[in-house]
Coordinates of C-alpha atoms and ligand atoms in Angstrom, one line a residue:
Chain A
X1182 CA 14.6 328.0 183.5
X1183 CA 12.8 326.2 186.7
X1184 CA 12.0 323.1 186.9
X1185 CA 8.7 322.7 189.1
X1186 CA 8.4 319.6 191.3
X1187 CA 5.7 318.3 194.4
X1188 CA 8.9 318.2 196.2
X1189 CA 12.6 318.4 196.2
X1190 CA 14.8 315.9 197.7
X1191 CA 18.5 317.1 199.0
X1192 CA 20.5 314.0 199.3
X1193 CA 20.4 310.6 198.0
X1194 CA 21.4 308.4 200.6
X1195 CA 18.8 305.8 202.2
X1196 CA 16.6 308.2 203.4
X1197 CA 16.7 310.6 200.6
X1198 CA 16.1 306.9 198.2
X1199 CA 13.2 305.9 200.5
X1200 CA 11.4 309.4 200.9
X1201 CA 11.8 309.5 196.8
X1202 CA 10.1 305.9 196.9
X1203 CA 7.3 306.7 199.3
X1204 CA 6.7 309.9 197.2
X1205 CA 7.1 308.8 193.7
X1206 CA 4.2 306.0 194.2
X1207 CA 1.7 308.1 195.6
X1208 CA 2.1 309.9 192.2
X1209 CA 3.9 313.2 193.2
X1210 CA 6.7 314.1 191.2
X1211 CA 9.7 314.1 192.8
X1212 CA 13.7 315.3 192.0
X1213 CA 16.6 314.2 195.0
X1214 CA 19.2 316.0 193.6
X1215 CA 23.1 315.0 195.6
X1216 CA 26.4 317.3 195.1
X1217 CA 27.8 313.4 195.5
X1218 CA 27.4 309.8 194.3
X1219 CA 24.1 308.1 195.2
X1220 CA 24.1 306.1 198.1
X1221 CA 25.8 308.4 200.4
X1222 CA 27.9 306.6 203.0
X1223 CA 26.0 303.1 202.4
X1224 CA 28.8 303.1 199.5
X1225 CA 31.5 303.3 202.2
X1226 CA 30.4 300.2 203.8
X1227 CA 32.3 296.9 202.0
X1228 CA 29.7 294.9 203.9
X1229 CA 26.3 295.4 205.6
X1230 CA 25.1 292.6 207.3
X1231 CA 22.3 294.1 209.5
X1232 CA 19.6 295.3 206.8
X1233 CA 16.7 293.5 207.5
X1234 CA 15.6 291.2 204.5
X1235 CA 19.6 291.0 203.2
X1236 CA 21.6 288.5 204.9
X1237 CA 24.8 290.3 203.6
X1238 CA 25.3 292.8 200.9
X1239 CA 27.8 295.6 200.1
X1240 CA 26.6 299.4 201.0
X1241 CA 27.1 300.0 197.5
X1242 CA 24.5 297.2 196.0
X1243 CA 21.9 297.8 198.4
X1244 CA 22.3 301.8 197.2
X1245 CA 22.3 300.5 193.7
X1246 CA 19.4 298.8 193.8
X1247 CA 17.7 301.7 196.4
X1248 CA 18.2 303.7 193.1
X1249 CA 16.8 301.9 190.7
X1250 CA 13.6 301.4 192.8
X1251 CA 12.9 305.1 193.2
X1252 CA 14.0 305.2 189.5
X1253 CA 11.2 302.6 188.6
X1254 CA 8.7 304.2 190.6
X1255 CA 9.4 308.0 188.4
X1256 CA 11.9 309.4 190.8
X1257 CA 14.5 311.8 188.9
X1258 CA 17.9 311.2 190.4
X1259 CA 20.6 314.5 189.7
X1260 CA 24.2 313.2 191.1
X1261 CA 27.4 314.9 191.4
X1262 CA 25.6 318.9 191.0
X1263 CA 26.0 321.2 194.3
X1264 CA 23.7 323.5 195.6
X1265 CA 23.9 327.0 194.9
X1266 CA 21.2 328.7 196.6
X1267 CA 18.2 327.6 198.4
X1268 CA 15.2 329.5 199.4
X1269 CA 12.6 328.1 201.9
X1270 CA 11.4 331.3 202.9
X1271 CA 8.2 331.2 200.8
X1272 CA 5.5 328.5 199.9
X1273 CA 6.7 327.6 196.7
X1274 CA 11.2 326.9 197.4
X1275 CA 13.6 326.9 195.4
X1276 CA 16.4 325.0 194.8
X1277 CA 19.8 326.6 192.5
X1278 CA 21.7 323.7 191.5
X1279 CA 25.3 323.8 189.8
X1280 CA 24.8 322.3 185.6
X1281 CA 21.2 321.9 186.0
X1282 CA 19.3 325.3 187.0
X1283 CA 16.8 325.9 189.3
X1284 CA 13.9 323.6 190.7
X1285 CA 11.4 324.7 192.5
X1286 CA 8.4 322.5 194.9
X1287 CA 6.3 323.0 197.5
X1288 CA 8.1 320.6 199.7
X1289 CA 11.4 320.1 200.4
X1290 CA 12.8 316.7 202.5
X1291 CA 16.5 317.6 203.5
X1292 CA 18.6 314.2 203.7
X1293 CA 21.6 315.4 203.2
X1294 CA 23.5 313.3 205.7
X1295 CA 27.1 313.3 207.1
X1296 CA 30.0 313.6 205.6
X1297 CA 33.4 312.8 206.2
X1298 CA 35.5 315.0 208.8
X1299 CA 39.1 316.2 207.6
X1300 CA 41.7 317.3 208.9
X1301 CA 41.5 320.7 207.4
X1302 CA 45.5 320.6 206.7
X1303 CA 46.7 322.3 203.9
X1304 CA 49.1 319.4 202.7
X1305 CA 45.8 317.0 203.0
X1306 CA 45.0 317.7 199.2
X1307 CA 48.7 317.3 198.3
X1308 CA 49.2 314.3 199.0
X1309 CA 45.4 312.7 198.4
X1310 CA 46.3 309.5 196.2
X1311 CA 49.9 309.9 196.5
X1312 CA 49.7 308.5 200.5
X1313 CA 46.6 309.9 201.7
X1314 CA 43.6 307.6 201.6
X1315 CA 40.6 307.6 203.3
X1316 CA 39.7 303.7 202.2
X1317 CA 41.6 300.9 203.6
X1318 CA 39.6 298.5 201.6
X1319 CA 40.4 300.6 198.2
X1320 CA 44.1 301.8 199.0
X1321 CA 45.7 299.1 201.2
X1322 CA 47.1 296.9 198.9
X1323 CA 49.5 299.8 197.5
X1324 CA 51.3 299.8 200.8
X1325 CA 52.2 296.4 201.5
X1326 CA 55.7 296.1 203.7
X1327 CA 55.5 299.0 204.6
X1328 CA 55.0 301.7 207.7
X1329 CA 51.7 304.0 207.7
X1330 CA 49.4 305.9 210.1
X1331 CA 46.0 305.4 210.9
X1332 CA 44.1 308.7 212.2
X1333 CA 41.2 308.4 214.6
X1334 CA 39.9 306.5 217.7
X1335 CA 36.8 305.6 217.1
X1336 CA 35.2 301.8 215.4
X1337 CA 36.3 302.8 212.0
X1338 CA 39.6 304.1 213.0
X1339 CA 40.4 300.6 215.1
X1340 CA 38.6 298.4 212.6
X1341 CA 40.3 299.8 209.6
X1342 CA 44.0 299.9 211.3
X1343 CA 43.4 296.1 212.2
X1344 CA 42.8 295.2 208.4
X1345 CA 45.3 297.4 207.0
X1346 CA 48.0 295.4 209.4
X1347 CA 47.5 292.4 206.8
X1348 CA 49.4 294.7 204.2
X1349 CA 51.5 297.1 206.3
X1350 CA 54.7 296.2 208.1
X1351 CA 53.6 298.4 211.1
X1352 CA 50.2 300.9 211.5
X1353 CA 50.8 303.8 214.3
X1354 CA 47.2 304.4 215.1
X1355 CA 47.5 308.0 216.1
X1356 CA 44.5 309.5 218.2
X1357 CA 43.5 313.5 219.5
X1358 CA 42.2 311.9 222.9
X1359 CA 44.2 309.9 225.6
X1360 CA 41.3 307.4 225.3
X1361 CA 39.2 305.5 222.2
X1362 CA 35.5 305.9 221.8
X1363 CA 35.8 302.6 220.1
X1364 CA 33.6 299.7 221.0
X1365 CA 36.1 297.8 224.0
X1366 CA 35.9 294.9 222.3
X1367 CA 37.5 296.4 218.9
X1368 CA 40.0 298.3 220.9
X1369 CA 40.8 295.1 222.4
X1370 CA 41.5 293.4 218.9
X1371 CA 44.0 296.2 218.2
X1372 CA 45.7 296.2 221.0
X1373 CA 46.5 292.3 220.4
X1374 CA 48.0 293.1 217.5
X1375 CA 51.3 292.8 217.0
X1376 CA 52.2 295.4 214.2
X1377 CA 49.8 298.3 215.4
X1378 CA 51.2 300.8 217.8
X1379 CA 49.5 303.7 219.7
X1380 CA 50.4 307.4 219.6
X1381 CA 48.0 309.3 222.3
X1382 CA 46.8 312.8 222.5
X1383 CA 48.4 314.1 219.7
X1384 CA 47.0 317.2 217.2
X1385 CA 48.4 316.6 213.7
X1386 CA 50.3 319.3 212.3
X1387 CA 51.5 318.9 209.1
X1388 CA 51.8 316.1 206.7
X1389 CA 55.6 315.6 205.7
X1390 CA 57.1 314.5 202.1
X1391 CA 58.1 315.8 198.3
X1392 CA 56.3 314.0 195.8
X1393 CA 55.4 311.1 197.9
X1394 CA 54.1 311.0 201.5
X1395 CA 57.2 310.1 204.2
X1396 CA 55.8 311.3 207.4
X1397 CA 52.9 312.5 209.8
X1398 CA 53.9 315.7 212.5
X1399 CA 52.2 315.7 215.9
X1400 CA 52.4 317.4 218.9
X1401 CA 51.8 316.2 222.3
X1402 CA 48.5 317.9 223.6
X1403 CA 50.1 318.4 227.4
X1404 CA 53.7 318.3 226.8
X1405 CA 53.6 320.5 223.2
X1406 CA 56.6 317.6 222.3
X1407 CA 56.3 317.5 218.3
X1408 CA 56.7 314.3 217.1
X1409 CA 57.4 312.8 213.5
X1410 CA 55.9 309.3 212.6
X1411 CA 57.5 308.0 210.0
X1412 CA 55.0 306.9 207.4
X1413 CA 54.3 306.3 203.4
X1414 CA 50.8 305.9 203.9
X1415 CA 48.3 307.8 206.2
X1416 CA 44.7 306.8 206.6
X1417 CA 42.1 309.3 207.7
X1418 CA 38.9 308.1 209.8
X1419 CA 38.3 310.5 212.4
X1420 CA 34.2 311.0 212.1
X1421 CA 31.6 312.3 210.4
X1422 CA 30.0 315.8 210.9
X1423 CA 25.9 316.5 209.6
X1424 CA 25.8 318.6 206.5
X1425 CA 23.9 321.1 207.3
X1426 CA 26.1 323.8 206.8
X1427 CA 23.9 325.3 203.5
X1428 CA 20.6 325.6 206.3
X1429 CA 22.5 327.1 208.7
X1430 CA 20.5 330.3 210.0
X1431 CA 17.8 329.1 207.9
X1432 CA 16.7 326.1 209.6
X1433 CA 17.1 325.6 213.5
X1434 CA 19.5 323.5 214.3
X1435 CA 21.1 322.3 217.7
X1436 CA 24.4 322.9 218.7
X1437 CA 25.8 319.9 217.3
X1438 CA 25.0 321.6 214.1
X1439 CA 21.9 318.6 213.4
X1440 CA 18.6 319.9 212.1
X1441 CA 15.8 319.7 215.1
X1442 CA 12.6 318.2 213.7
X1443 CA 9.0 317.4 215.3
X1444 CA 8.3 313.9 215.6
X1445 CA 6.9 313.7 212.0
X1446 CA 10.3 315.4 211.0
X1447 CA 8.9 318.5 210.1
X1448 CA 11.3 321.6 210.6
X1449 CA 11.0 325.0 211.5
X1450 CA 9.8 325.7 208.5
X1451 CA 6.6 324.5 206.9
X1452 CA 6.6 322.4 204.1
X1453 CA 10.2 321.8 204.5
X1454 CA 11.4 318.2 206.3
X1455 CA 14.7 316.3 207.4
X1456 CA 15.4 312.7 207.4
X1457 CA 18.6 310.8 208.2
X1458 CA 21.8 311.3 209.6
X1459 CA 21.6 315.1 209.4
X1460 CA 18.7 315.5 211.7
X1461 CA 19.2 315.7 215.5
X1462 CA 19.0 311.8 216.8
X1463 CA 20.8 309.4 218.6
X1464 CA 21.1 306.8 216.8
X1465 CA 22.7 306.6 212.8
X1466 CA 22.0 303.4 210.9
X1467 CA 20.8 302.7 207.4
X1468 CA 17.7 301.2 208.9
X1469 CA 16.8 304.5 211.3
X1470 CA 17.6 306.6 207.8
X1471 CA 15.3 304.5 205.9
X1472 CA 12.8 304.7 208.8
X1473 CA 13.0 308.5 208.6
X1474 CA 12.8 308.5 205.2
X1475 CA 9.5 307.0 205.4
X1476 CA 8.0 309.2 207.9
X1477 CA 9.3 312.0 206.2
X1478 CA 7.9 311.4 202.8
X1479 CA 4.4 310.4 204.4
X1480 CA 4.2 313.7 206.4
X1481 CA 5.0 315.3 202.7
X1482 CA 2.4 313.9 201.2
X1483 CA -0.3 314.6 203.8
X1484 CA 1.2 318.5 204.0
X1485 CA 0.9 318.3 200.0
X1486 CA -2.5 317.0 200.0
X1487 CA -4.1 319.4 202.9
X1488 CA -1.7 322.2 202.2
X1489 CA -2.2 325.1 204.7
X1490 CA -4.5 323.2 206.8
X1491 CA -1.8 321.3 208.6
X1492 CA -1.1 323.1 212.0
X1493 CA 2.2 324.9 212.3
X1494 CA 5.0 322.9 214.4
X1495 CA 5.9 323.0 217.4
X1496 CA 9.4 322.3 217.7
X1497 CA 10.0 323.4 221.5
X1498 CA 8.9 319.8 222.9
X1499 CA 10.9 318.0 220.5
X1500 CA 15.1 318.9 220.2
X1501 CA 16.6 316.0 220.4
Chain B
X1082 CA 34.3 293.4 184.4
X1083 CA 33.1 296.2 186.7
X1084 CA 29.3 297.0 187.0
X1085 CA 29.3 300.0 185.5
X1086 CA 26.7 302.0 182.5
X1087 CA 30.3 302.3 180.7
X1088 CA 31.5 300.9 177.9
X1089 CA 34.5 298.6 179.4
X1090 CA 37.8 297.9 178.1
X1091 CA 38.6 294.1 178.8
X1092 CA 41.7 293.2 176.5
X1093 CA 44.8 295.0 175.2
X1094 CA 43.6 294.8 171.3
X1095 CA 39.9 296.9 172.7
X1096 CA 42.3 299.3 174.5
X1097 CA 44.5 299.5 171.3
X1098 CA 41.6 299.6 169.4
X1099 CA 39.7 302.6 171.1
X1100 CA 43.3 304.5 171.2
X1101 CA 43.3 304.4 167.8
X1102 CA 39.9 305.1 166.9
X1103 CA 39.6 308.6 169.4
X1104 CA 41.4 311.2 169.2
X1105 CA 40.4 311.9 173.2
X1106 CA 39.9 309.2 175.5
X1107 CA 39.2 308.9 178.9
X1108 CA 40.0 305.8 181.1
X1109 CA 38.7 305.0 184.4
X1110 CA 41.0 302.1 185.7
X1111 CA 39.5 300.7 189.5
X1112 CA 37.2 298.7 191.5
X1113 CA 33.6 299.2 192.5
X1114 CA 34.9 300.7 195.5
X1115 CA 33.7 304.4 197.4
X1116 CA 36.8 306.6 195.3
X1117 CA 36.0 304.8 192.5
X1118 CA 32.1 305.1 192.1
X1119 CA 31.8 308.5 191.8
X1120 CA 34.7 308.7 189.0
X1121 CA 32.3 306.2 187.1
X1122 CA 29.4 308.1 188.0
X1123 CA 30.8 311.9 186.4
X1124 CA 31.5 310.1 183.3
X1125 CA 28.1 308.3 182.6
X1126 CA 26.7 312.0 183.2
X1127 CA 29.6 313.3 180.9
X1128 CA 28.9 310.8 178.1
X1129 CA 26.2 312.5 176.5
X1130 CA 27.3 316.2 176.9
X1131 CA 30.9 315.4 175.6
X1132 CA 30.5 313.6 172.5
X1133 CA 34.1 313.9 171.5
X1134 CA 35.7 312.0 174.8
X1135 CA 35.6 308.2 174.6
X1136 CA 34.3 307.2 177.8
X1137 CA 36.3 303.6 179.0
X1138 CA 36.4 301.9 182.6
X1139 CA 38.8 299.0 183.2
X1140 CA 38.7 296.7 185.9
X1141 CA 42.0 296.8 188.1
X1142 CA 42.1 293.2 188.7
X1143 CA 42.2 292.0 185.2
X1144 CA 45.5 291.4 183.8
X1145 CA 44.4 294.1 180.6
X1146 CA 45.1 297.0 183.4
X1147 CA 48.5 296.1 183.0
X1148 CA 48.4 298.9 180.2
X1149 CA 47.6 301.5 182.7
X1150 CA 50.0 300.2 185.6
X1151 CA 52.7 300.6 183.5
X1152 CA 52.4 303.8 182.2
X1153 CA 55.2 306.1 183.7
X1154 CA 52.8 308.6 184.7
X1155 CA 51.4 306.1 186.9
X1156 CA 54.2 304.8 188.9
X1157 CA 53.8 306.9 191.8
X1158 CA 50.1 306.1 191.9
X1159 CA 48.9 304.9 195.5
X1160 CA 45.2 305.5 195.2
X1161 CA 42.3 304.0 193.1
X1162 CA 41.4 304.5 190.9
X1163 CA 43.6 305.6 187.8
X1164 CA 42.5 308.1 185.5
X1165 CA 44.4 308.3 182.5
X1166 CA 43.5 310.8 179.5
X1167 CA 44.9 310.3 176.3
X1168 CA 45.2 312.7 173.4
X1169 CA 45.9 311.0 169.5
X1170 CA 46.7 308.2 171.7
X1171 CA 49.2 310.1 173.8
X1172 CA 49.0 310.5 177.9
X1173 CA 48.3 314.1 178.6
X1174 CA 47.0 314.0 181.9
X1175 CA 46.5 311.0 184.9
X1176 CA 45.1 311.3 188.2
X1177 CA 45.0 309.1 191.4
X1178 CA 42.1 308.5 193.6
X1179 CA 38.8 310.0 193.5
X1180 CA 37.7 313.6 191.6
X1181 CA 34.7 315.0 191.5
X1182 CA 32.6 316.9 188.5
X1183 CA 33.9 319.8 188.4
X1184 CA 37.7 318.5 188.7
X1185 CA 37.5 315.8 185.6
X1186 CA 35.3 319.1 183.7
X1187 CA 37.9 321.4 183.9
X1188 CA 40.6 318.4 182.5
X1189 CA 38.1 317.9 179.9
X1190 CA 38.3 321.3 179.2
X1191 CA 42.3 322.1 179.6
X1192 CA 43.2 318.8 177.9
X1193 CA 40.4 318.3 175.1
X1194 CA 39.1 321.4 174.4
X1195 CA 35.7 319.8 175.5
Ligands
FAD2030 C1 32.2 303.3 206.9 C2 30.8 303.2 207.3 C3 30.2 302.0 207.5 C4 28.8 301.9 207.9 N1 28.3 300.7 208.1 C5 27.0 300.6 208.4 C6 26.3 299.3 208.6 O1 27.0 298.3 208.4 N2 25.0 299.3 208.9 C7 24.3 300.4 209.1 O2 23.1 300.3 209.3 N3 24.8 301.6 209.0 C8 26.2 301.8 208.6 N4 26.7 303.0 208.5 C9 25.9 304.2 208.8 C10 24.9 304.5 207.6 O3 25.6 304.4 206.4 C11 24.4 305.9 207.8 O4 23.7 306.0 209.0 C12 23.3 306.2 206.7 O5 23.9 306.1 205.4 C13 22.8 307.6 206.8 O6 21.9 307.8 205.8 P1 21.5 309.3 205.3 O7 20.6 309.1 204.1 O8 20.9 310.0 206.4 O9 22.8 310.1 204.9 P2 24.0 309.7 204.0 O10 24.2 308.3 203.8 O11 25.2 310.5 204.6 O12 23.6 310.4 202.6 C14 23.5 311.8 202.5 C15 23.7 312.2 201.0 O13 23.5 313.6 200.9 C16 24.4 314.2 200.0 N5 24.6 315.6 200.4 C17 25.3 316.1 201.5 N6 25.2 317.4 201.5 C18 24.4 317.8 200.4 C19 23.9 319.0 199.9 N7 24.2 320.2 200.5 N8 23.2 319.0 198.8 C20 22.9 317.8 198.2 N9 23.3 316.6 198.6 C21 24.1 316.6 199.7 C22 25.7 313.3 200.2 O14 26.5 313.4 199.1 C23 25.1 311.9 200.5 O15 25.0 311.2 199.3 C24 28.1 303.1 208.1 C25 28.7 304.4 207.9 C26 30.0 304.4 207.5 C27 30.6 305.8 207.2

């Protein structure tokens, strides 16, 4: 069975939520369908205080309440269903969707976002929940008094290892690079502290343990010197990466893997637009997703409602 | 008491209660944190196409959770949130941190015939 749409959103995060809004009120009828939770990585976020309008809010409140305003306005919200298949190739797309079928519009807005980098190890899964977190605010209680690692070198790496030292009795931050890409001044608050120390230019290896995580294998980048870190808990923050991987040889993309658009965030493709963290941009906030959003759903609505007599894009003057 | 579409459980006699009443429950013991959201999310989309799972969320900082804490098959838990599954009021299966849909389907499936 397919469901027809005016347009198919992929991803639910804030611009995903805001091209829905834009598009549900001038009366189209709109699906954003996520493989995850809505919200995307606003719900990461314990506290947002740089939304406009909202002196302080969690990431997960402002996506609640993103949700129930495309809601209110008709939007249909699909959570937690992955994408099969996807066909853009002809004026009407199509959209395969795991437990819910196909769905099928003339346009489709791709806001699909980052997501989180892993390690790729094979004793990640093993020990996910069992010493392997990826969320010091969720997990760090459980390892009060007690020695852990902190993966990464960039704000969230730095940030998190400083508030996990309230619990832990030591945090080795350990880091690929032999330098942070931290802000200086959050690198400057871990170095100050006390319990955090610094392993440099290390590749992890392997993750180390029975039932229970007990330690974290590196190797020396230079030197090849493996080291063991003793640790029960191990935090991962090492980035995120645009998911883009399902339009890849569909869509062009740059080599950092990020959808190039035109200024109105059309694609290569017409009738088909990007928004958000997974388009090629400098700068990833909630408020540049929601601004993309915007523009996104408003050059939908004007392709919708002239159809074919909307110029084809020219993407070469606009890669970013 | 967790904002959540689910029906909580917030004292030992409801979790007692909902034990005894279902032959397979479900229990979703966290925060409103990111592992724990999406764990809430699969089972307000699961509650209306498995009508023979009892759908609970419990919130991990009210003393009630101490029935899930305690359990045995919980002790080596270091992740929220706790998913326990019972079975005529029995544990048959618990997790730790977050799972997605297909994960907590195919429990549903091995565990309750659902
Ligand atoms: C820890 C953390 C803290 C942050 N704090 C702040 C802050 O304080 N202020 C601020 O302005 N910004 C903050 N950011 C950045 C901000 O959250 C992002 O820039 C913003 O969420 C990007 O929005 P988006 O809609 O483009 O993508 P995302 O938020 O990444 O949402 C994309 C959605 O698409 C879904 N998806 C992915 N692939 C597919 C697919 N193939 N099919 C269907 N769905 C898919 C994902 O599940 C996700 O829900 C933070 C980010 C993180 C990680």
């Amino acid at each position: 069975m397919t469901n027809a749409y005016d347009a198919i959103i992929l991803g639910a995060g804030p611009a995903g939520l805001t091209a829905g809004i834009y598009l549900a009120r001038a009366k189209k009828k709109v699906v954003i369908i996520d493989e995850g939770i809505a919200g995307g990585q606003m719900i990461l976020s314990h506290t947002v205080a740089n939304y406009p309008g909202v002196l302080e809010a969690t990431g997960a409140g402002i996506a609640r309440t993103m949700v129930k305003q495309a809601k209110s306005f008709g939007c249909e919200v699909v959570t937690q269903s992955r994408l099969l298949k996807i066909d853009l190739g002809s004026l009407q797309k199509t959209v395969d969707v795991e437990f819910e079928g196909t769905y099928s519009a003339p346009v489709v807005i791709i806001a699909t976002g980052g997501i989180p980098r892993s390690l790729g190890l094979e004793t990640e899964a093993k020990f996910k929940g069992h010493g392997i977190s990826y969320c010091a605010t969720c997990d760090g209680e459980f390892f009060t008094g007690r020695e852990i690692v902190a993966v990464g070198g960039g704000n969230s790496a730095l940030e998190e290892a400083v508030s996990l030292s309230r619990y832990a009795s030591k945090v080795t931050v350990i880091h690929e690079f032999d330098h942070f890409q931290a802000q200086p001044w959050i690198v400057a608050d871990a170095e100050a502290n006390p319990k955090i120390e610094f392993l440099m230019n290390q590749k992890i290896e392997a993750f180390a343990g029975d039932e229970k995580l007990e330690g974290v294998v590196s190797v020396d980048k230079d030197s090849g010197q493996r080291v063991t870190t003793k640790a029960e808990g191990c935090f991962v923050f090492i980035g995120y990466t645009p998911a883009t991987q399902a339009f890849e040889g569909i869509l062009k993309l740059n080599g950092r893997k990020e959808i190039v658009t035109d200024e109105n965030l059309a694609t290569s493709i017409p009738g088909v637009f990007a928004a958000g963290d997974s388009r090629a941009k400098k700068y990833r906030q909630i408020t540049t997703a929601v601004a993309d959003g915007t523009v996104a759903a408003l050059s939908a609505i004007e392709y919708l409602d002239k159809g074919s007599r909307i110029p084809q894009i020219k993407l070469a003057a606009s890669a970013g | 008491m967790l904002d959540t579409n689910l029906k909580h459980i917030e004292t030992d006699t409801e979790f007692n209660r909902v034990l005894s009443e279902n032959e397979n429950v479900m229990i979703c013991c966290g925060r409103m944190g990111p592992m724990c959201l999406p764990v809430y999310d699969v089972m307000e989309n699961f509650e209306s196409k498995y009508p023979n799972v009892a759908f609970r969320d419990m919130a991990f900082d009210e003393p009630v959770s101490h029935v899930i804490r305690e359990l045995p098959e919980t002790q080596s838990f270091m992740g929220l949130p706790f998913t326990v599954y019972f079975k005529n009021g029995k544990v048959v299966k618990a997790t730790s941190s977050i799972q997605n849909k297909a994960q907590v389907a195919e429990i549903l499936s091995d565990k309750f015939g659902a």
